[in-house]
mmCIF file of C-alpha atoms and ligand atoms in Angstrom:
data_model
loop_
_atom_site.group_PDB
_atom_site.id
_atom_site.type_symbol
_atom_site.label_atom_id
_atom_site.label_comp_id
_atom_site.label_asym_id
_atom_site.label_seq_id
_atom_site.Cartn_x
_atom_site.Cartn_y
_atom_site.Cartn_z
ATOM 1 C CA MET A 122 5.504 -14.089 15.327
ATOM 2 C CA SER A 123 2.418 -12.327 12.850
ATOM 3 C CA GLU A 124 -1.214 -13.656 13.391
ATOM 4 C CA ARG A 125 -3.841 -14.755 10.448
ATOM 5 C CA PRO A 126 -5.199 -11.842 8.585
ATOM 6 C CA TRP A 127 -8.363 -10.096 9.493
ATOM 7 C CA ILE A 128 -10.994 -10.559 6.529
ATOM 8 C CA GLU A 129 -13.053 -7.863 5.319
ATOM 9 C CA VAL A 130 -16.310 -7.743 3.142
ATOM 10 C CA ALA A 131 -16.972 -4.865 1.688
ATOM 11 C CA ALA A 132 -20.491 -4.902 -0.238
ATOM 12 C CA ASP A 133 -19.045 -3.282 -3.109
ATOM 13 C CA LEU A 134 -16.001 -0.709 -3.790
ATOM 14 C CA GLU A 135 -17.746 2.284 -2.955
ATOM 15 C CA ASP A 136 -18.157 0.593 0.455
ATOM 16 C CA LEU A 137 -14.775 -0.446 1.080
ATOM 17 C CA ALA A 138 -13.276 2.966 -0.041
ATOM 18 C CA GLY A 139 -15.291 4.187 2.271
ATOM 19 C CA ARG A 140 -13.959 1.757 4.924
ATOM 20 C CA ALA A 141 -10.453 2.245 3.631
ATOM 21 C CA ALA A 142 -10.876 5.472 4.244
ATOM 22 C CA ARG A 143 -11.962 5.066 7.765
ATOM 23 C CA LEU A 144 -8.983 2.955 8.192
ATOM 24 C CA PHE A 145 -6.483 5.689 6.929
ATOM 25 C CA SER A 146 -7.727 8.693 9.696
ATOM 26 C CA GLU A 147 -8.335 6.623 12.076
ATOM 27 C CA ALA A 148 -4.734 4.858 12.212
ATOM 28 C CA ALA A 149 -3.543 9.096 11.343
ATOM 29 C CA ARG A 150 -4.756 9.803 14.443
ATOM 30 C CA ALA A 151 -3.670 7.270 16.585
ATOM 31 C CA ALA A 152 0.043 7.706 15.518
ATOM 32 C CA VAL A 153 -0.211 11.461 15.463
ATOM 33 C CA ALA A 154 -1.173 10.634 18.984
ATOM 34 C CA ALA A 155 1.299 8.415 19.855
ATOM 35 C CA ARG A 156 4.426 9.765 18.368
ATOM 36 C CA GLY A 157 3.705 12.665 16.079
ATOM 37 C CA ARG A 158 3.645 11.228 12.922
ATOM 38 C CA PHE A 159 2.073 8.991 10.313
ATOM 39 C CA ALA A 160 4.050 7.068 7.947
ATOM 40 C CA VAL A 161 2.112 5.498 5.449
ATOM 41 C CA ALA A 162 3.099 3.682 1.811
ATOM 42 C CA LEU A 163 0.759 3.974 -0.691
ATOM 43 C CA SER A 164 -0.155 2.337 -3.627
ATOM 44 C CA GLY A 165 -1.015 2.615 -6.756
ATOM 45 C CA GLY A 166 -3.684 0.793 -9.691
ATOM 46 C CA SER A 167 -7.721 1.926 -9.657
ATOM 47 C CA THR A 168 -8.460 0.646 -6.412
ATOM 48 C CA PRO A 169 -7.380 3.436 -3.869
ATOM 49 C CA ARG A 170 -8.853 5.861 -6.244
ATOM 50 C CA PRO A 171 -11.183 6.221 -4.888
ATOM 51 C CA VAL A 172 -10.609 5.471 -1.207
ATOM 52 C CA TYR A 173 -7.967 8.846 -1.952
ATOM 53 C CA GLU A 174 -10.843 10.832 -3.030
ATOM 54 C CA ARG A 175 -12.558 10.223 0.032
ATOM 55 C CA LEU A 176 -9.886 11.285 2.486
ATOM 56 C CA ALA A 177 -9.965 14.470 0.443
ATOM 57 C CA GLY A 178 -13.909 14.777 0.597
ATOM 58 C CA PRO A 179 -14.736 17.452 3.266
ATOM 59 C CA HIS A 180 -14.983 14.686 5.910
ATOM 60 C CA HIS A 181 -12.199 13.526 6.625
ATOM 61 C CA ARG A 182 -9.773 16.629 4.869
ATOM 62 C CA GLU A 183 -10.552 18.100 8.368
ATOM 63 C CA GLU A 184 -10.489 15.377 10.760
ATOM 64 C CA VAL A 185 -6.518 13.748 9.141
ATOM 65 C CA PRO A 186 -3.278 15.371 10.714
ATOM 66 C CA TRP A 187 -2.361 15.898 6.979
ATOM 67 C CA ALA A 188 0.640 18.252 7.798
ATOM 68 C CA ARG A 189 1.920 15.713 10.141
ATOM 69 C CA ILE A 190 1.891 12.521 7.791
ATOM 70 C CA GLU A 191 5.092 11.124 6.028
ATOM 71 C CA PHE A 192 3.764 9.781 2.384
ATOM 72 C CA PHE A 193 5.802 6.796 0.745
ATOM 73 C CA TRP A 194 4.648 4.328 -1.880
ATOM 74 C CA ALA A 195 4.577 0.885 -1.996
ATOM 75 C CA ASP A 196 5.971 1.241 -5.702
ATOM 76 C CA GLU A 197 6.257 3.473 -8.586
ATOM 77 C CA ARG A 198 6.379 2.417 -12.283
ATOM 78 C CA CYS A 199 9.502 3.641 -13.796
ATOM 79 C CA VAL A 200 7.714 6.980 -16.010
ATOM 80 C CA PRO A 201 8.503 10.486 -14.655
ATOM 81 C CA PRO A 202 6.306 11.620 -12.099
ATOM 82 C CA GLU A 203 4.317 14.035 -14.917
ATOM 83 C CA ALA A 204 3.591 11.077 -16.634
ATOM 84 C CA PRO A 205 -0.156 9.151 -16.695
ATOM 85 C CA ASP A 206 0.683 6.311 -15.313
ATOM 86 C CA SER A 207 3.474 7.487 -12.711
ATOM 87 C CA ASN A 208 1.193 5.910 -8.989
ATOM 88 C CA TYR A 209 3.298 9.630 -7.992
ATOM 89 C CA ARG A 210 0.832 11.389 -10.191
ATOM 90 C CA MET A 211 -2.149 9.369 -9.228
ATOM 91 C CA ALA A 212 -2.182 10.196 -4.980
ATOM 92 C CA ARG A 213 -0.932 14.161 -5.966
ATOM 93 C CA GLU A 214 -3.801 14.395 -8.700
ATOM 94 C CA THR A 215 -6.788 12.794 -6.026
ATOM 95 C CA LEU A 216 -5.477 13.182 -2.368
ATOM 96 C CA LEU A 217 -2.272 15.693 -2.098
ATOM 97 C CA ASP A 218 -2.963 18.442 -4.347
ATOM 98 C CA ARG A 219 -6.277 18.746 -2.364
ATOM 99 C CA VAL A 220 -5.766 18.656 1.122
ATOM 100 C CA ALA A 221 -2.353 20.446 3.390
ATOM 101 C CA VAL A 222 0.301 17.928 3.179
ATOM 102 C CA ASP A 223 4.051 19.427 4.167
ATOM 103 C CA PRO A 224 5.571 18.896 0.787
ATOM 104 C CA GLU A 225 9.558 18.150 2.758
ATOM 105 C CA ARG A 226 7.060 15.348 4.233
ATOM 106 C CA VAL A 227 5.955 13.542 0.594
ATOM 107 C CA HIS A 228 9.030 11.066 -0.663
ATOM 108 C CA ARG A 229 8.415 10.072 -3.848
ATOM 109 C CA ILE A 230 10.008 7.437 -5.984
ATOM 110 C CA ARG A 231 11.917 8.511 -8.070
ATOM 111 C CA GLY A 232 10.490 6.947 -11.174
ATOM 112 C CA GLU A 233 12.404 8.859 -14.680
ATOM 113 C CA ALA A 234 15.471 7.777 -12.494
ATOM 114 C CA GLU A 235 17.781 4.490 -13.613
ATOM 115 C CA PRO A 236 15.694 2.162 -11.499
ATOM 116 C CA ALA A 237 18.635 0.405 -9.245
ATOM 117 C CA ALA A 238 19.403 3.959 -8.014
ATOM 118 C CA ALA A 239 16.130 4.738 -7.422
ATOM 119 C CA ALA A 240 15.491 2.547 -5.489
ATOM 120 C CA ARG A 241 18.745 2.771 -3.651
ATOM 121 C CA GLU A 242 17.644 6.247 -2.945
ATOM 122 C CA CYS A 243 13.703 5.329 -1.498
ATOM 123 C CA ALA A 244 15.253 2.265 0.376
ATOM 124 C CA GLY A 245 17.908 5.356 1.902
ATOM 125 C CA GLU A 246 14.907 8.384 2.031
ATOM 126 C CA LEU A 247 12.268 5.399 3.818
ATOM 127 C CA ARG A 248 15.338 5.169 6.685
ATOM 128 C CA ARG A 249 16.531 8.975 6.662
ATOM 129 C CA ALA A 250 12.632 10.000 7.791
ATOM 130 C CA LEU A 251 12.050 7.341 9.300
ATOM 131 C CA ASP A 252 14.799 7.475 11.438
ATOM 132 C CA ALA A 253 15.605 3.718 11.487
ATOM 133 C CA ALA A 254 19.205 3.309 13.546
ATOM 134 C CA GLY A 255 21.575 0.122 12.461
ATOM 135 C CA GLU A 256 19.960 -3.446 11.478
ATOM 136 C CA GLU A 257 16.663 -2.699 12.233
ATOM 137 C CA PRO A 258 14.398 -1.377 10.059
ATOM 138 C CA PRO A 259 11.815 1.426 9.322
ATOM 139 C CA HIS A 260 8.698 1.374 10.908
ATOM 140 C CA LEU A 261 5.633 2.169 8.706
ATOM 141 C CA ASP A 262 2.419 2.413 10.343
ATOM 142 C CA LEU A 263 0.356 1.607 7.995
ATOM 143 C CA ALA A 264 0.833 0.853 4.086
ATOM 144 C CA LEU A 265 -1.638 0.152 1.491
ATOM 145 C CA LEU A 266 -1.535 -2.699 -0.975
ATOM 146 C CA GLY A 267 -3.184 -4.103 -3.426
ATOM 147 C CA LEU A 268 -3.548 -7.305 -5.742
ATOM 148 C CA GLY A 269 -3.007 -8.192 -8.193
ATOM 149 C CA PRO A 270 -5.309 -10.731 -10.688
ATOM 150 C CA ASP A 271 -1.647 -13.042 -10.519
ATOM 151 C CA GLY A 272 -1.546 -12.919 -6.843
ATOM 152 C CA HIS A 273 1.264 -9.194 -7.031
ATOM 153 C CA THR A 274 1.414 -7.573 -4.711
ATOM 154 C CA ALA A 275 2.969 -3.837 -4.829
ATOM 155 C CA SER A 276 5.034 -4.760 -7.309
ATOM 156 C CA LEU A 277 6.445 -7.678 -5.654
ATOM 157 C CA PHE A 278 5.227 -9.665 -9.500
ATOM 158 C CA PRO A 279 6.117 -13.722 -9.503
ATOM 159 C CA ASP A 280 9.283 -14.930 -9.789
ATOM 160 C CA SER A 281 10.284 -11.839 -9.037
ATOM 161 C CA ALA A 282 13.988 -11.442 -6.942
ATOM 162 C CA ALA A 283 12.450 -8.455 -4.782
ATOM 163 C CA ILE A 284 10.419 -11.406 -2.727
ATOM 164 C CA GLU A 285 13.293 -13.121 -1.321
ATOM 165 C CA SER A 286 15.632 -9.341 -0.757
ATOM 166 C CA ASP A 287 17.289 -8.588 2.471
ATOM 167 C CA ARG A 288 16.541 -4.887 0.764
ATOM 168 C CA LEU A 289 14.317 -2.310 1.937
ATOM 169 C CA ALA A 290 13.361 -2.036 -2.414
ATOM 170 C CA GLU A 291 14.275 -3.111 -5.267
ATOM 171 C CA ALA A 292 14.213 -2.450 -8.756
ATOM 172 C CA VAL A 293 11.697 -4.868 -10.590
ATOM 173 C CA PRO A 294 12.485 -5.271 -15.076
ATOM 174 C CA ALA A 295 9.811 -4.632 -16.862
ATOM 175 C CA ALA A 296 9.627 -8.546 -18.548
ATOM 176 C CA LEU A 297 8.344 -9.824 -14.983
ATOM 177 C CA VAL A 298 5.188 -7.303 -14.945
ATOM 178 C CA LEU A 299 1.671 -7.071 -16.131
ATOM 179 C CA PRO A 300 0.628 -4.063 -17.426
ATOM 180 C CA PRO A 301 1.385 -1.231 -17.912
ATOM 181 C CA VAL A 302 4.842 -3.012 -18.866
ATOM 182 C CA VAL A 303 7.523 -0.900 -17.790
ATOM 183 C CA ASP A 304 10.355 -1.358 -14.789
ATOM 184 C CA ARG A 305 8.965 -0.813 -11.526
ATOM 185 C CA VAL A 306 10.454 -0.037 -7.841
ATOM 186 C CA THR A 307 9.176 -2.041 -5.341
ATOM 187 C CA LEU A 308 9.341 -2.015 -1.113
ATOM 188 C CA THR A 309 10.363 -5.836 -0.867
ATOM 189 C CA PRO A 310 8.738 -7.634 2.093
ATOM 190 C CA VAL A 311 11.630 -6.981 4.631
ATOM 191 C CA ALA A 312 10.206 -2.920 4.429
ATOM 192 C CA LEU A 313 6.548 -4.178 4.511
ATOM 193 C CA ASN A 314 6.690 -6.367 6.880
ATOM 194 C CA ALA A 315 8.292 -3.906 9.255
ATOM 195 C CA ALA A 316 4.484 -2.278 9.053
ATOM 196 C CA ARG A 317 2.764 -1.502 11.718
ATOM 197 C CA ALA A 318 0.066 -2.430 9.925
ATOM 198 C CA VAL A 319 -0.778 -3.395 6.219
ATOM 199 C CA ALA A 320 -4.164 -3.670 4.911
ATOM 200 C CA PHE A 321 -5.090 -4.995 0.859
ATOM 201 C CA LEU A 322 -7.596 -3.659 -0.636
ATOM 202 C CA VAL A 323 -9.082 -5.604 -3.646
ATOM 203 C CA SER A 324 -12.548 -5.129 -5.693
ATOM 204 C CA GLY A 325 -13.881 -7.250 -8.718
ATOM 205 C CA GLY A 326 -14.577 -10.539 -9.601
ATOM 206 C CA SER A 327 -11.166 -10.311 -11.316
ATOM 207 C CA LYS A 328 -9.498 -10.761 -8.273
ATOM 208 C CA ALA A 329 -11.350 -13.910 -6.406
ATOM 209 C CA ALA A 330 -9.193 -16.456 -8.105
ATOM 210 C CA ALA A 331 -6.038 -14.502 -6.622
ATOM 211 C CA VAL A 332 -8.159 -13.331 -3.221
ATOM 212 C CA ARG A 333 -8.113 -17.298 -2.644
ATOM 213 C CA ALA A 334 -5.210 -18.213 -3.747
ATOM 214 C CA ALA A 335 -3.080 -15.420 -0.923
ATOM 215 C CA LEU A 336 -5.008 -16.686 1.527
ATOM 216 C CA GLU A 337 -6.170 -19.883 1.072
ATOM 217 C CA GLY A 338 -3.774 -21.404 -1.398
ATOM 218 C CA PRO A 339 -1.195 -23.802 -0.845
ATOM 219 C CA ARG A 340 1.535 -20.907 0.477
ATOM 220 C CA ASP A 341 4.141 -20.797 -2.861
ATOM 221 C CA PRO A 342 5.228 -16.680 -2.189
ATOM 222 C CA ALA A 343 7.378 -17.155 -5.432
ATOM 223 C CA ARG A 344 3.955 -17.537 -7.255
ATOM 224 C CA CYS A 345 1.675 -15.595 -5.034
ATOM 225 C CA PRO A 346 3.615 -12.688 -3.773
ATOM 226 C CA ALA A 347 1.490 -11.654 -1.766
ATOM 227 C CA GLN A 348 1.564 -14.303 0.435
ATOM 228 C CA ALA A 349 5.123 -12.620 1.334
ATOM 229 C CA ILE A 350 3.484 -10.471 3.339
ATOM 230 C CA ALA A 351 3.121 -11.001 7.041
ATOM 231 C CA PRO A 352 4.058 -7.944 9.301
ATOM 232 C CA THR A 353 5.607 -9.328 11.579
ATOM 233 C CA ARG A 354 4.028 -6.788 14.576
ATOM 234 C CA GLY A 355 0.924 -7.625 13.855
ATOM 235 C CA ARG A 356 -2.037 -9.009 11.005
ATOM 236 C CA ALA A 357 -2.694 -8.357 7.728
ATOM 237 C CA ARG A 358 -6.008 -6.533 7.315
ATOM 238 C CA TRP A 359 -7.832 -7.824 3.970
ATOM 239 C CA LEU A 360 -10.551 -5.150 2.849
ATOM 240 C CA LEU A 361 -12.223 -7.632 0.101
ATOM 241 C CA ASP A 362 -15.226 -6.676 -2.021
ATOM 242 C CA ALA A 363 -18.357 -9.000 -2.197
ATOM 243 C CA GLU A 364 -17.013 -9.620 -5.559
ATOM 244 C CA ALA A 365 -13.156 -10.378 -3.999
ATOM 245 C CA ALA A 366 -14.373 -11.944 -1.232
ATOM 246 C CA ALA A 367 -16.492 -14.492 -3.770
ATOM 247 C CA GLY A 368 -14.155 -17.843 -3.851
ATOM 248 C CA LEU A 369 -13.127 -18.119 -0.065
ATOM 249 C CA GLU A 370 -14.303 -20.454 2.055
ATOM 250 C CA GLY A 371 -13.069 -19.831 5.599
ATOM 251 C CA LEU A 372 -14.267 -16.423 6.181
ATOM 252 C CA ASP A 373 -13.522 -15.045 9.832
ATOM 253 C CA ARG A 374 -17.216 -13.736 9.663
ATOM 254 C CA PRO A 375 -20.159 -12.881 7.393
ATOM 255 C CA ALA A 376 -20.202 -10.356 4.582
ATOM 256 C CA ALA A 377 -22.046 -6.926 5.927
ATOM 257 C CA LYS A 378 -22.861 -3.690 4.213
ATOM 258 C CA GLY A 379 -21.311 -1.154 5.575
ATOM 259 C CA PRO A 380 -22.529 1.488 7.831
HETATM 260 C C1 LIG B 530 0.798 -0.644 -9.084
HETATM 261 C C2 LIG B 530 0.437 -1.279 -7.725
HETATM 262 C C3 LIG B 530 -0.091 -2.206 -7.958
HETATM 263 C C4 LIG B 530 -1.806 -2.455 -7.806
HETATM 264 C C5 LIG B 530 -2.033 -4.008 -8.161
HETATM 265 C C6 LIG B 530 -4.089 -4.089 -7.969
HETATM 266 O O1 LIG B 530 1.360 -0.132 -9.356
HETATM 267 O O2 LIG B 530 -0.347 -0.677 -10.198
HETATM 268 O O3 LIG B 530 0.847 -0.831 -6.442
HETATM 269 O O4 LIG B 530 0.411 -3.701 -7.012
HETATM 270 O O5 LIG B 530 -1.813 -2.019 -6.153
HETATM 271 O O6 LIG B 530 -2.499 -4.019 -9.123
HETATM 272 O O7 LIG B 530 -4.000 -2.809 -8.613
HETATM 273 P P1 LIG B 530 -5.658 -2.209 -9.133
HETATM 274 O O8 LIG B 530 -6.242 -1.779 -8.324
HETATM 275 O O9 LIG B 530 -5.979 -1.503 -10.246
HETATM 276 O O10 LIG B 530 -6.813 -3.793 -9.521
#
């Protein structure tokens, strides 16, 4: 049974990026200490970019057990891996090329493949790499997610059949998505809700209405797909900056500037 989300408000994007990088680093060290590896799903978009850059900076570069991390993606745009819109490319340039990852543990979604085939392959890879047996879904340790102004998260866009899917990954047609308007492949709520932790990273006033709808609006995951994300093993964590949090009425605790 999932619990109410934990909401944390940072002063601005820089503060949010610092907090998110610490969250990643602590989760990675704890998972490696407990289970010998850390399985994370990364998101694309603009908000995680400064988070990945911080993680590649001197402090976290030293303390994170990079070679023990299994990297997955919460979603991918159906473009080749070298295309400017590729989520894999963004993570590679900002993070993966700058730290000592194990290339065999980088499980990108094949954006260049036919979308339904890429989704099947993504689901199979998640199961294989995380040793999921039988009906049990694989357990990521952490899924880093974003939020779109329309309430989408990963590539779970409003009215997408992927929201209700019983598979781990699905293709989403370009007709449903916000720019870049290309087909997508996304993890589904089945995969994301099996994660040990999920963290939404949301910055900017253009997201304030979506944050409010996701956290305080009437429940309607078809219209606001972020509401479909409620990890069965714990609490979703929402890391917002002050502008993104501006529409919220019932905050857990007052806005605080980070250390
Ligand atoms: C993508 C995503 C997407 C993203 C949100 C927020 O491929 O675009 O993974 O779900 O997280 O659209 O994006 P921003 O951080 O750019 O606002």
